[in-house]
Amino acid sequence: MQMRWYPNSSMNKYLGTGQNRNEGVTNTDIITNEYGPYDASTNKYAAGYCKSLGSQWYLPADNELNELYDIKGSLSLTFQSALYWSSTECYGNGMSNGGTGGFDCSTDTTATGFAAVLARVQIFDGGERNAGIKGVDNDWVRCIQAF
């Protein structure tokens, strides 16, 4: 399923989500507490969708999503050759990172002159990790349970 990271472009703010393994659960809670219950018609967003599947489901953090990419060959799951959202936000300067399909992205919250409009993505046809625009891009969502 494809959707935005958060419901609409007017809700842009940095929520302080982490990138390490097992932070996806906490990140999903932070995001859904901010944006409310998922609704396919009126409040459609990635973390909310995952949470709507049940309390054990969540949008993986950046490093968890990368681990999933690393083991995808041993799983009986189908992945699109596309970008998948993580629950990890990052700061970006809006500058393309050399034509690789994304933007410069940092989890350094002390950086100045950066906008919090980006979240980390995993590219499942090549393994690259990049960033997507949270309120604009309709990227793929792969909800997971702890593994």
Coordinates of C-alpha atoms in Angstrom, one line a residue:
M1 CA 0.0 0.0 0.0
Q2 CA 1.2 3.5 -0.8
M3 CA 0.6 6.6 1.3
R4 CA 2.2 9.7 2.8
W5 CA 4.2 9.6 6.0
Y6 CA 1.7 12.0 7.7
P7 CA -1.8 12.9 6.8
N8 CA -1.3 16.2 5.0
S9 CA 1.3 18.9 4.2
S10 CA 0.0 21.3 6.8
M11 CA 1.0 19.0 9.7
N12 CA 4.8 19.3 9.2
K13 CA 6.8 19.3 12.4
Y14 CA 9.6 17.3 13.8
L15 CA 8.4 14.7 16.3
G16 CA 11.8 13.3 17.4
T17 CA 11.6 9.8 16.1
G18 CA 14.7 7.5 16.4
Q19 CA 16.5 5.3 13.9
N20 CA 17.8 2.3 15.9
R21 CA 16.5 -1.3 16.0
N22 CA 13.3 -1.6 18.2
E23 CA 12.6 2.1 18.1
G24 CA 9.9 1.6 15.5
V25 CA 7.4 0.7 18.2
T26 CA 8.1 3.9 20.1
N27 CA 8.3 6.0 16.9
T28 CA 4.9 4.6 15.8
D29 CA 3.4 5.6 19.2
I30 CA 4.9 9.1 18.9
I31 CA 3.5 9.6 15.4
T32 CA 0.0 8.2 16.1
N33 CA -0.3 10.2 19.3
E34 CA 0.3 13.3 17.3
Y35 CA -1.9 12.6 14.3
G36 CA -4.6 10.5 15.8
P37 CA -6.4 7.3 14.6
Y38 CA -6.0 6.1 11.0
D39 CA -8.9 6.6 8.7
A40 CA -8.6 5.6 5.0
S41 CA -10.9 8.5 4.0
T42 CA -10.0 11.3 6.3
N43 CA -6.7 10.6 8.1
K44 CA -4.6 8.3 6.0
Y45 CA -0.9 8.0 7.0
A46 CA 1.8 5.3 7.2
A47 CA 2.2 4.8 11.0
G48 CA -1.5 5.1 11.6
Y49 CA -2.1 2.4 9.0
C50 CA 0.3 0.1 10.8
K51 CA -1.2 0.8 14.2
S52 CA -4.7 0.1 12.8
L53 CA -3.7 -3.5 12.0
G54 CA -3.4 -4.2 15.8
S55 CA -1.3 -3.2 18.8
Q56 CA 1.6 -5.4 17.9
W57 CA 2.1 -3.8 14.4
Y58 CA 4.3 -0.8 13.7
L59 CA 6.1 1.2 11.1
P60 CA 9.8 0.1 11.3
A61 CA 12.6 2.5 12.2
D62 CA 15.3 3.2 9.6
N63 CA 17.7 0.5 10.9
E64 CA 14.9 -2.1 11.3
L65 CA 13.8 -1.5 7.7
N66 CA 17.3 -1.9 6.5
E67 CA 17.6 -5.3 8.4
L68 CA 14.3 -6.3 6.7
Y69 CA 15.9 -5.5 3.3
D70 CA 19.0 -7.5 4.2
I71 CA 16.9 -10.7 5.0
K72 CA 14.2 -10.2 2.3
G73 CA 15.6 -13.1 0.3
S74 CA 14.9 -15.5 3.1
L75 CA 11.3 -14.3 3.6
S76 CA 8.3 -15.5 1.7
L77 CA 7.1 -11.8 1.2
T78 CA 6.8 -9.8 -1.9
F79 CA 8.3 -6.3 -2.0
Q80 CA 7.8 -3.7 -4.7
S81 CA 11.0 -2.4 -6.4
A82 CA 10.3 1.0 -4.8
L83 CA 10.8 3.3 -1.7
Y84 CA 9.4 2.2 1.6
W85 CA 8.8 4.5 4.5
S86 CA 10.6 4.1 7.9
S87 CA 9.3 5.8 11.1
T88 CA 12.5 7.7 11.3
E89 CA 12.4 11.4 10.6
C90 CA 15.4 13.4 9.4
Y91 CA 16.4 16.9 8.7
G92 CA 17.1 17.8 5.1
N93 CA 18.2 20.9 3.2
G94 CA 15.9 20.2 0.2
M95 CA 18.9 19.7 -2.1
S96 CA 19.1 16.6 -4.3
N97 CA 21.8 14.2 -3.3
G98 CA 23.3 13.8 -6.7
G99 CA 20.4 12.4 -8.7
T100 CA 19.9 9.2 -6.6
G101 CA 16.2 9.9 -6.1
G102 CA 16.2 11.6 -2.7
F103 CA 17.5 14.4 -0.6
D104 CA 20.4 15.0 1.8
C105 CA 19.2 13.8 5.1
S106 CA 20.6 13.9 8.7
T107 CA 19.3 12.8 12.0
D108 CA 21.5 15.5 13.6
T109 CA 18.8 17.7 15.3
T110 CA 21.4 20.4 16.1
A111 CA 21.9 21.2 12.4
T112 CA 20.7 24.7 11.5
G113 CA 18.9 25.8 8.3
F114 CA 17.3 22.4 7.8
A115 CA 13.6 21.6 7.5
A116 CA 12.0 18.6 9.2
V117 CA 9.9 17.6 6.1
L118 CA 11.8 14.4 5.5
A119 CA 11.7 10.8 6.7
R120 CA 14.1 8.0 5.9
V121 CA 13.2 5.5 3.2
Q122 CA 14.6 2.2 2.1
I123 CA 14.9 1.4 -1.6
F124 CA 14.0 -2.3 -2.0
D125 CA 15.4 -2.8 -5.5
G126 CA 18.9 -1.8 -4.7
G127 CA 19.2 -1.4 -0.9
E128 CA 20.0 2.3 -0.8
R129 CA 18.7 4.3 2.1
N130 CA 17.5 7.8 1.4
A131 CA 14.8 10.3 2.4
G132 CA 11.3 11.1 1.2
I133 CA 9.2 14.2 1.7
K134 CA 6.7 13.3 4.5
G135 CA 3.7 15.3 3.4
V136 CA 4.1 14.9 -0.4
D137 CA 5.5 11.5 -1.4
N138 CA 3.3 8.5 -1.6
D139 CA 5.8 5.7 -0.8
W140 CA 5.2 2.1 0.1
V141 CA 4.4 0.9 3.7
R142 CA 5.6 -2.4 5.1
C143 CA 4.2 -2.8 8.6
I144 CA 6.1 -5.2 10.9
Q145 CA 5.9 -6.9 14.2
A146 CA 9.0 -7.3 16.5
F147 CA 11.5 -9.8 15.0

